[in-house]
Short mmCIF file of C-alpha atoms in Angstrom, two decimals:
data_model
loop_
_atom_site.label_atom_id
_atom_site.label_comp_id
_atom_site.label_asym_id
_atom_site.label_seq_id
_atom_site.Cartn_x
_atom_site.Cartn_y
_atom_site.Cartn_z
CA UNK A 1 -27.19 45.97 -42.15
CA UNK A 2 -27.77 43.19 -44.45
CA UNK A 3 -31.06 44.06 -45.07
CA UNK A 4 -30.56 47.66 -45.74
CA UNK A 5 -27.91 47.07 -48.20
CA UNK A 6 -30.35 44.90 -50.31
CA UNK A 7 -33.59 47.47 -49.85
CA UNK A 8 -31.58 49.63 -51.11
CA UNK A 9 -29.95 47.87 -54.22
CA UNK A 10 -33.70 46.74 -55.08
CA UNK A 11 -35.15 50.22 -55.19
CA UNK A 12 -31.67 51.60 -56.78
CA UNK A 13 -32.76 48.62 -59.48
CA UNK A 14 -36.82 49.74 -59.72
CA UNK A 15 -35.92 53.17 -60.08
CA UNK A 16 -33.86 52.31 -63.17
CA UNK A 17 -36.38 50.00 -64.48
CA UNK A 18 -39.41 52.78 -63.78
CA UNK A 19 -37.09 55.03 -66.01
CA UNK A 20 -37.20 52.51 -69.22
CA UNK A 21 -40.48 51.28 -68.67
CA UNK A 22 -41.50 55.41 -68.98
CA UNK A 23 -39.89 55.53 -71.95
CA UNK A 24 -41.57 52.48 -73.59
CA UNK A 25 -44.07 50.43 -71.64
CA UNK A 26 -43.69 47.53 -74.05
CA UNK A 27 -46.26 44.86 -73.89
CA UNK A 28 -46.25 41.20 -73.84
CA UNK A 29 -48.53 39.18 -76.02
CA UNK A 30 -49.32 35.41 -74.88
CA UNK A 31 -51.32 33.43 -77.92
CA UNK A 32 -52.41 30.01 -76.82
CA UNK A 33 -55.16 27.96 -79.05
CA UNK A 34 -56.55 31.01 -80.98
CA UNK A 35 -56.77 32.82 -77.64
CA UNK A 36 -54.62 36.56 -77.55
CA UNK A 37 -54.06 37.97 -74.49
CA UNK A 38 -51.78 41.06 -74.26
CA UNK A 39 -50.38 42.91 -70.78
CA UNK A 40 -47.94 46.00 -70.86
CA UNK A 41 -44.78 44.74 -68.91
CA UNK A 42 -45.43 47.07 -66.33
CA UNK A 43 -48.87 44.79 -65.69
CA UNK A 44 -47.51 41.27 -66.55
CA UNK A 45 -44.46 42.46 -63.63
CA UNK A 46 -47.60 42.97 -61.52
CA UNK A 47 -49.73 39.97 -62.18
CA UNK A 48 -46.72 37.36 -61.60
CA UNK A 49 -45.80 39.37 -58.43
CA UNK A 50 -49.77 38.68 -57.62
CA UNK A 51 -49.03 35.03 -58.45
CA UNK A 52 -45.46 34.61 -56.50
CA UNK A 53 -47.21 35.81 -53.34
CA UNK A 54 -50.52 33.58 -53.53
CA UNK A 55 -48.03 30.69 -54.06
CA UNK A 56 -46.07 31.66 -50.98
CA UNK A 57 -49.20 32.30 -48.59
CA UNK A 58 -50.32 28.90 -49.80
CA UNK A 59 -47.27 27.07 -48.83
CA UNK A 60 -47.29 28.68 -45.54
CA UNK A 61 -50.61 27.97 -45.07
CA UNK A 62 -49.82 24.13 -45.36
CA UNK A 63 -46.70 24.08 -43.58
CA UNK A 64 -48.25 26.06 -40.72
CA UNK A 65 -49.08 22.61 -38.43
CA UNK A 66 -46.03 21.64 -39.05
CA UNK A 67 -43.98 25.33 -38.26
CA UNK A 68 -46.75 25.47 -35.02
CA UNK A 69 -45.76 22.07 -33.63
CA UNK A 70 -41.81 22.66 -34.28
CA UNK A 71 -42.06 25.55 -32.49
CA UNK A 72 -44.11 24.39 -29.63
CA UNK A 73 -41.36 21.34 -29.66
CA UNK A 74 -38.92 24.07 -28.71
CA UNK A 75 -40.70 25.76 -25.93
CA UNK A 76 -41.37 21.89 -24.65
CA UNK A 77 -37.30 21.51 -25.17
CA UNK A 78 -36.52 24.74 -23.41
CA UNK A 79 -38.58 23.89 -20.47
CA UNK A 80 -37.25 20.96 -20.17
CA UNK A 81 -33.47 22.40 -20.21
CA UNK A 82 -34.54 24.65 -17.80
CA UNK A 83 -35.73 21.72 -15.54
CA UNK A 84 -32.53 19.49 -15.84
CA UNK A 85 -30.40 22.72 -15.19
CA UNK A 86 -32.61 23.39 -11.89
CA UNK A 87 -32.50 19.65 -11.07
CA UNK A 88 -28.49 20.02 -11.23
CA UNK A 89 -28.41 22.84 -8.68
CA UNK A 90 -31.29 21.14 -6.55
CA UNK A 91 -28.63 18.09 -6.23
CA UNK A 92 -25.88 20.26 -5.90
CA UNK A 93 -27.48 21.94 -2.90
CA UNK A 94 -28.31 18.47 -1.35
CA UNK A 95 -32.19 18.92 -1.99
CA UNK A 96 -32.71 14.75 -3.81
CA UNK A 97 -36.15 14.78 -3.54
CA UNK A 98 -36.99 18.49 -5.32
CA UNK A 99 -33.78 17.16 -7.67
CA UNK A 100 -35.23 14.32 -8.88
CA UNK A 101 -38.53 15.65 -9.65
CA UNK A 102 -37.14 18.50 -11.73
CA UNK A 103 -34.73 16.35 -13.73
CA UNK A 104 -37.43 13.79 -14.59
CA UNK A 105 -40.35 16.85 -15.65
CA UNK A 106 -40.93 16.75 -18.96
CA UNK A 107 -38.02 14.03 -19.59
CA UNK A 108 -39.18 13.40 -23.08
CA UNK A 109 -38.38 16.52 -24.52
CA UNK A 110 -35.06 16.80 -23.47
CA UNK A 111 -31.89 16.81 -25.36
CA UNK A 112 -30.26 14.16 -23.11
CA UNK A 113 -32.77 12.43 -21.64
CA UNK A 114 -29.83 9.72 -20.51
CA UNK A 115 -28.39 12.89 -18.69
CA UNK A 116 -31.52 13.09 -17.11
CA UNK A 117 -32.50 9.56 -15.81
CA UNK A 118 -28.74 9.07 -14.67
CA UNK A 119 -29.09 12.31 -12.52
CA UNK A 120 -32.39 11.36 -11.25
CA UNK A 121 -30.90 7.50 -10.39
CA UNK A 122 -28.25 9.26 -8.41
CA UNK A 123 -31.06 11.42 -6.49
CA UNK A 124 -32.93 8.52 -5.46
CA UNK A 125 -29.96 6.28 -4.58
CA UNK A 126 -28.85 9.60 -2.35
CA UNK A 127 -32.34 9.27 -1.19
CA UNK A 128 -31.97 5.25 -0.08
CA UNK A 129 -34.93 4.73 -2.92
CA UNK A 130 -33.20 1.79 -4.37
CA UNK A 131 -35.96 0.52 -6.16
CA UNK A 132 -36.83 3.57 -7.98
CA UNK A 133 -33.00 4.12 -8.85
CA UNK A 134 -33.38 1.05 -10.63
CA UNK A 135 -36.69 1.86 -12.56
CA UNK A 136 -34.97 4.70 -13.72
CA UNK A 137 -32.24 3.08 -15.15
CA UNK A 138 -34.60 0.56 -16.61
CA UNK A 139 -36.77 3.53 -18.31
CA UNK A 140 -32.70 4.25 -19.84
CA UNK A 141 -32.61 1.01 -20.67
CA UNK A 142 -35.84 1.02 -22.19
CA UNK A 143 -36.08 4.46 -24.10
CA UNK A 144 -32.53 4.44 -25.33
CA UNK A 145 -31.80 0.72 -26.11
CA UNK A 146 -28.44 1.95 -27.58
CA UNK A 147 -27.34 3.29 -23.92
CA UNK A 148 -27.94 0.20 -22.39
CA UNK A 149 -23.92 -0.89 -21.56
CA UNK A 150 -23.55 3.09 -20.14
CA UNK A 151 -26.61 2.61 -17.98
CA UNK A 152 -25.02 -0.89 -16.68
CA UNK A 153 -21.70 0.67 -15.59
CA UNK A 154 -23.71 3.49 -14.09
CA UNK A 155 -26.05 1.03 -11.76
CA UNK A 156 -22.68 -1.12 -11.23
CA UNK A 157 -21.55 2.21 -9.35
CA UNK A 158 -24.62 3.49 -7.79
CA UNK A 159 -24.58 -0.50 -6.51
CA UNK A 160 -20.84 -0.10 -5.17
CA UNK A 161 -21.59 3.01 -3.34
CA UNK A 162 -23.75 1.53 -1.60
CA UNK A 163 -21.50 -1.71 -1.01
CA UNK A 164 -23.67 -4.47 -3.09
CA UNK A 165 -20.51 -5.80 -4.02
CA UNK A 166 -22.49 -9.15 -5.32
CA UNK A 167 -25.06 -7.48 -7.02
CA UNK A 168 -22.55 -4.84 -8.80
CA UNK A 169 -20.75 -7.79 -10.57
CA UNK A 170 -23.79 -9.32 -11.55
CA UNK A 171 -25.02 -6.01 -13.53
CA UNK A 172 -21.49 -6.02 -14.55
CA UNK A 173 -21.65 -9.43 -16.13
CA UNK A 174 -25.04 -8.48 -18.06
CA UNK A 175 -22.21 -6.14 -20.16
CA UNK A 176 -21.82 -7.90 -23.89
CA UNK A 177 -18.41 -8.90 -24.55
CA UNK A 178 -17.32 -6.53 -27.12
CA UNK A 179 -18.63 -3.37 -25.28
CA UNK A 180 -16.80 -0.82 -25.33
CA UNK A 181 -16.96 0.03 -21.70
CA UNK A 182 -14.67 -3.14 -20.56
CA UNK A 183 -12.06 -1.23 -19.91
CA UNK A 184 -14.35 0.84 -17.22
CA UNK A 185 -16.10 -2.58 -16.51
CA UNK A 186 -12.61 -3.94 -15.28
CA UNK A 187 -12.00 -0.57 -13.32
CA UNK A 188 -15.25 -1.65 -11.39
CA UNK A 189 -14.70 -4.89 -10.63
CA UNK A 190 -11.46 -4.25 -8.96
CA UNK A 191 -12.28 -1.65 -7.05
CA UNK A 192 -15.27 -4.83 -5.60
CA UNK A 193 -12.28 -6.73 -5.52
CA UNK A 194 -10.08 -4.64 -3.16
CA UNK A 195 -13.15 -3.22 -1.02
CA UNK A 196 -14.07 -6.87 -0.61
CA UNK A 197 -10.62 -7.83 -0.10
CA UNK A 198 -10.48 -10.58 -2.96
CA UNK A 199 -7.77 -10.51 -3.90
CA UNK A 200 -7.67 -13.95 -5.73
CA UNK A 201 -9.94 -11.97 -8.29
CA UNK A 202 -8.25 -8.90 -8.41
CA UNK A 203 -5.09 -11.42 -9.27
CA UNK A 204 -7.23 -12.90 -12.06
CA UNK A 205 -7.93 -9.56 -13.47
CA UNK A 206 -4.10 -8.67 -13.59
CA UNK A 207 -3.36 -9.62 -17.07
CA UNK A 208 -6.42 -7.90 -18.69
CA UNK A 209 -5.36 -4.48 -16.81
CA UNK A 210 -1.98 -4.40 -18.38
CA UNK A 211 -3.41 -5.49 -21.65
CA UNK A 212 -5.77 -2.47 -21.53
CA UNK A 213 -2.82 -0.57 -20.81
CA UNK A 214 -3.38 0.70 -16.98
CA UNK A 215 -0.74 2.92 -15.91
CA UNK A 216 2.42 0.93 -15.04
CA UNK A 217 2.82 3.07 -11.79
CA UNK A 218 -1.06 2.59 -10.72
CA UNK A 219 -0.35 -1.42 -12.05
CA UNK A 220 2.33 -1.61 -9.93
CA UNK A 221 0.93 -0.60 -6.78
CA UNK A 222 -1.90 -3.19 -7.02
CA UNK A 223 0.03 -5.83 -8.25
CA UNK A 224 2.23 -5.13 -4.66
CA UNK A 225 -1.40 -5.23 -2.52
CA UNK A 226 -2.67 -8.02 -4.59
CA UNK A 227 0.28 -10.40 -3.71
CA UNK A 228 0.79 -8.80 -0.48
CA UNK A 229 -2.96 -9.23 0.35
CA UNK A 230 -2.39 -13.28 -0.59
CA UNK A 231 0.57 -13.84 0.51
CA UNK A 232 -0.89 -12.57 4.25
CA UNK A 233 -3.88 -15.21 3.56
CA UNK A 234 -1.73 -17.60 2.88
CA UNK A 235 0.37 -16.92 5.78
CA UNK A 236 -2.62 -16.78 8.42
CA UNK A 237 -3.37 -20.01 7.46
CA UNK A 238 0.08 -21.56 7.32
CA UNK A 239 -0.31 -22.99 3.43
CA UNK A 240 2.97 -23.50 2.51
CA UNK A 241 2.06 -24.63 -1.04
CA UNK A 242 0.32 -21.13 -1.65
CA UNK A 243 2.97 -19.41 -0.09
CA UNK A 244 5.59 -21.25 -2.58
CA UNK A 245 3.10 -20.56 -5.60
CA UNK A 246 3.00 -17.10 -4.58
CA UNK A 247 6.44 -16.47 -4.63
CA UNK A 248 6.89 -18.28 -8.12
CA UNK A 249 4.40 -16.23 -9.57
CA UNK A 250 4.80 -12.50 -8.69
CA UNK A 251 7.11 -10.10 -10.48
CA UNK A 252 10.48 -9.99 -9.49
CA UNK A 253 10.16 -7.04 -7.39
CA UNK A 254 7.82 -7.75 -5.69
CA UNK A 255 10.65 -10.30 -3.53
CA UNK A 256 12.14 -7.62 -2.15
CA UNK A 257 9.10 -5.77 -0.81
CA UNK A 258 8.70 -5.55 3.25
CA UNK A 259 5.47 -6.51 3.56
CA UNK A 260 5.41 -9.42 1.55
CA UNK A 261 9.14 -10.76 3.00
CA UNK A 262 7.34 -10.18 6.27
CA UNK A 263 4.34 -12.62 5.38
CA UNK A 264 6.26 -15.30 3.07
CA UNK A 265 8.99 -15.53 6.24
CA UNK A 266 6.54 -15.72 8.66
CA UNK A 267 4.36 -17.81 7.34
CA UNK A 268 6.81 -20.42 6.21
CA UNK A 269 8.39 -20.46 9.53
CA UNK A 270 4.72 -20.75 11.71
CA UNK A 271 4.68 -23.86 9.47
CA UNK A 272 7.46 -25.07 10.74
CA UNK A 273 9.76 -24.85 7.62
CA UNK A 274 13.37 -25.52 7.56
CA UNK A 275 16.60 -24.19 5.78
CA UNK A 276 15.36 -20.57 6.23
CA UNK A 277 18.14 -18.69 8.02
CA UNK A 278 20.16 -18.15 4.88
CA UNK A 279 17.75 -16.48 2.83
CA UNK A 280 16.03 -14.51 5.80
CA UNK A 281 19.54 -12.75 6.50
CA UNK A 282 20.50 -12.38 3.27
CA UNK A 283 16.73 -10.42 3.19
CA UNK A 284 18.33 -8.51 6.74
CA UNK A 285 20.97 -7.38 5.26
CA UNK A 286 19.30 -5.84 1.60
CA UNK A 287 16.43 -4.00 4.18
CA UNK A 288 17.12 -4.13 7.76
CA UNK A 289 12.93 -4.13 9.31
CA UNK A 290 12.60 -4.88 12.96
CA UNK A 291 9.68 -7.68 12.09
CA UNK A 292 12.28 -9.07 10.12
CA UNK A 293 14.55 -9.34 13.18
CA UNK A 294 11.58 -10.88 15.36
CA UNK A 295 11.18 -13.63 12.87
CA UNK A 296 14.51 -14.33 12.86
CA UNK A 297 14.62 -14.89 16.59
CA UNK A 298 11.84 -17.61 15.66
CA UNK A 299 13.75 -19.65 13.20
CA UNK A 300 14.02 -23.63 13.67
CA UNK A 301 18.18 -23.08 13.72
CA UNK A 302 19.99 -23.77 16.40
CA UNK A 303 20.09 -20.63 18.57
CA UNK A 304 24.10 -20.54 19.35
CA UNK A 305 24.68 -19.83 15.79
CA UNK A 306 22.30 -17.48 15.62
CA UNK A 307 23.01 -15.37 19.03
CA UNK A 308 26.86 -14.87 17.22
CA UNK A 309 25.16 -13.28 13.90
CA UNK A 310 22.81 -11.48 16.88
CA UNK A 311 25.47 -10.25 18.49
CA UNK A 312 27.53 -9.76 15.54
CA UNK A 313 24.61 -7.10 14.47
CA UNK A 314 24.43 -5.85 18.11
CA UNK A 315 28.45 -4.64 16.91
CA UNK A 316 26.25 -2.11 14.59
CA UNK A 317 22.97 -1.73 15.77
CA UNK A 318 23.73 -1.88 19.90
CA UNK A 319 20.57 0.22 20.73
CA UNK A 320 18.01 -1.38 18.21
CA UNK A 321 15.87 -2.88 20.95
CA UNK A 322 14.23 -5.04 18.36
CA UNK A 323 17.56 -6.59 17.63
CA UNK A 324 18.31 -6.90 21.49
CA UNK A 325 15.03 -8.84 22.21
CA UNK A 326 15.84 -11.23 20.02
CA UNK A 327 19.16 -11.65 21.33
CA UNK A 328 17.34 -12.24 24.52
CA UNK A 329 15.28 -14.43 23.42
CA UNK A 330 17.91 -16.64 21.84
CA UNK A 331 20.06 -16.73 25.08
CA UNK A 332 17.24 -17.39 26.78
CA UNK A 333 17.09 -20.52 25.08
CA UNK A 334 20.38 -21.53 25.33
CA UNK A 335 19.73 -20.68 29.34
CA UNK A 336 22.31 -18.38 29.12
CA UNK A 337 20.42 -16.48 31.95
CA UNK A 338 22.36 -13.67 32.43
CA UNK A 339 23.14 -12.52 28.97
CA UNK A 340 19.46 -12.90 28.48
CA UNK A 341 18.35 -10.07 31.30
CA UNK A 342 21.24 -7.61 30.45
CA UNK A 343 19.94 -8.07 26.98
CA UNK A 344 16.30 -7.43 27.56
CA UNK A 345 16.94 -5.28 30.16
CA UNK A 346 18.81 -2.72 27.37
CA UNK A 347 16.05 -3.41 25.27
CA UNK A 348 12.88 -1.85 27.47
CA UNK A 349 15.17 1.04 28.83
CA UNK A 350 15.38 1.92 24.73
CA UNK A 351 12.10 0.70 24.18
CA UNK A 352 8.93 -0.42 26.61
CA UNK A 353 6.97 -3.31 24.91
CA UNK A 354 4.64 -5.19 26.14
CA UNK A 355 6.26 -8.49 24.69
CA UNK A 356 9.96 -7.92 25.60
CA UNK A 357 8.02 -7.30 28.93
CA UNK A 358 6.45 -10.83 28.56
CA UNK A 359 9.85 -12.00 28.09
CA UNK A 360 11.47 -10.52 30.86
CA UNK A 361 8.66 -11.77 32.90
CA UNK A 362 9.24 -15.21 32.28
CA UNK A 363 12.98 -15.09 32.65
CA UNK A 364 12.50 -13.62 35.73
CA UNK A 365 10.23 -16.51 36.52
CA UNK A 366 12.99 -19.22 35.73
CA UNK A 367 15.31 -17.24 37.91
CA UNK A 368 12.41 -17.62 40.65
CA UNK A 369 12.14 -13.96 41.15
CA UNK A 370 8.68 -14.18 41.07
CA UNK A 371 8.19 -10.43 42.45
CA UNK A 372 9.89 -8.96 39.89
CA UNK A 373 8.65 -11.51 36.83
CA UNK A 374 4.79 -10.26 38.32
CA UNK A 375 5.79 -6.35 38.16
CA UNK A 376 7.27 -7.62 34.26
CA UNK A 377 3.89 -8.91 33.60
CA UNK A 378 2.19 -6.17 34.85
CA UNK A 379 4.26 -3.16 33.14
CA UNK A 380 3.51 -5.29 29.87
CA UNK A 381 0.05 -5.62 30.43
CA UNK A 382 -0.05 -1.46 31.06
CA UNK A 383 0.78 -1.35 27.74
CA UNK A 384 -1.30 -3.20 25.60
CA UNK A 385 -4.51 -4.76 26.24
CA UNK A 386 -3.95 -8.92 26.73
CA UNK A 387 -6.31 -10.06 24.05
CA UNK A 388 -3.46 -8.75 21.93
CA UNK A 389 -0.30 -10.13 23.22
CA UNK A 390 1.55 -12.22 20.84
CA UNK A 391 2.34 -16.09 21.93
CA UNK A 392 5.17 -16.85 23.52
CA UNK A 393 7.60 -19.44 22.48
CA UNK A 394 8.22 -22.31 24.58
CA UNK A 395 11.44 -21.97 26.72
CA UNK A 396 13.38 -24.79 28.33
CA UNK A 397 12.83 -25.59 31.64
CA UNK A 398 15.77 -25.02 34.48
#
């Protein structure tokens, strides 16, 4: 339409120029070093037209090389789109080895040839070709030195997926300091962290997540597995200076969480601390939790005490069978032998388990109903497998 429009103006603006130039030709008259040449205007229009073209067809006569290999450039570029798109759907369809061949033909003419080796490490890792995952990262590397920290965090995943946790934070420690993939960097390494179950470096990571401003929600959630993970280490192997470190340390509100109350308790008291039974009921009463209950059954206290706050909570609670175990347990102690079977008794018609069936077993024993403590024994062991019974605590002989 363009085009038209200006055809039209130009022969609109001849036709007007044909009428003058009818009228009077005119002439031009060029006088250069006693030389005289003179052209009607009609014929001087003419010869610089002449002149305006020759100068044209000469310029595109040079430039033609360059025009021909720009253009051949583009059909190389447009292949090579078409390859990385076909690549894409290869992967997508699960084909790796027709993938990566696509998405690395003709690599050097494509627009994002980082796109491209990326894709193609991902189709060999998929393939278990480790070591030419890595030489195409290294080509990244190579061709596109300013890429290098992107091609890091990309190996540092391909490396995760496949669970080299030790070799992922090595490539993650090649990163420069002031990179500004860090933030992703740190993302990594605690996700090595929790897979690995290190939690001692996941800990150490803590204050650089909130200063890169993690989500508090997301934050909070590992900060409760991170001390909860410890504090379960630290339990298992009965390090009470840990344990106390641990409980200095974490947030606030993190002391009132179940799991780690259940791991700080019974850790401290597998240790064989004292003075306990205060703060382990005040913990009772803010979240009643049946392990809870068992480790107060466990305490170093003497049991009478304990069986009237027992049976104080039985007032409440009469059919919590974790709660009546325990009260078993306790009476059984204080060989108060009948008040220990009613108890235990109420507790596996509520509930069968295999250790209140342990229990039972061995009260029947020190009643020398040995019939009835070997049908206990074996209703517990119906249960659960032995390897997995808990130990039993050490009652005193009749």
């Amino acid at each position: 339409m363009k085009t038209s429009i200006l055809l039209l103006l130009a022969l609109t603006a001849g036709a007007l120029i044909a009428q003058f130039l009818l009228q009077d030709a005119g002439y031009v008259l060029i006088s250069f070093q006693g030389y005289r040449i003179e052209f009607s205007v009609p014929m001087m229009i003419f010869l610089l037209t002449i002149a305006y073209l020759l100068i044209r067809l000469i310029f595109r006569v040079i430039q033609a090389p360059k025009k021909l290999g720009e253009a051949a450039g583009r059909v190389r570029q447009r292949r090579a789109n078409k390859h990385f798109t076909r690549g894409l759907i290869e992967m997508a369809e699960g084909n790796w080895a027709r993938g990566e061949r696509m998405l690395t033909r003709g690599i050097r003419n494509s627009e994002t040839p980082m796109l491209n080796y990326l894709a193609a490490a991902r189709a060999a890792q998929n393939q278990g070709q480790h070591q030419r995952r890595d030489r195409w990262l290294e080509m990244a590397k190579e061709q596109l030195p300013d890429s290098a920290g992107a091609v890091l965090l990309a190996q540092a995943g391909f490396q995760i997926d496949e669970r080299q946790y030790a070799e992922a934070l090595k490539t993650l420690a090649k990163l420069p300091g002031d990179h500004g993939g860090q933030g992703q960097a740190l993302e990594l390494k605690t996700l090595i962290y929790r897979r690995s179950g290190d939690w001692g470096g996941i800990k150490k990571l803590l204050p650089a997540l909130r200063r890169r401003g993690r989500k508090s929600e997301t934050l909070a959630g590992l900060e409760q597995q991170t001390f909860g993970g410890l504090m379960r280490q630290a339990a298992s192997k009965k390090d009470t200076a840990m344990i106390d470190s641990l409980w200095k340390e974490m947030p606030g509100r993190l002391r009132s969480d179940l799991s780690i109350l259940r791991a700080y308790f019974g850790g401290l008291i597998a240790a064989g601390r004292h003075g306990l039974e205060g703060r382990l009921r005040k913990a009772i009463k803010a979240a009643w939790d049946a392990r809870l209950i068992e480790l107060y059954g466990q305490l170093e206290t003497p049991a009478a005490s304990r069986i009237k706050r027992v049976e104080g909570w039985l007032l409440e609670r009469s059919e919590d069978p974790e709660l009546l175990k325990t009260a078993g347990l306790l009476c059984m102690q204080e060989k108060l032998w009948g008040k220990a079977r009613s108890y235990l008794e109420s507790s596996i018609g509520i509930r069968p388990d295999p250790a209140t069936y342990q229990l039972y077993g061995q009260l029947l024993e020190q009643l020398g109903e040995s019939v009835g403590a070997a049908e206990a024994f074996r209703h517990g062991l119906g249960l659960v497998s032995p390897a997995s019974l808990p130990a039993l605590e050490k009652l005193p002989q009749s």
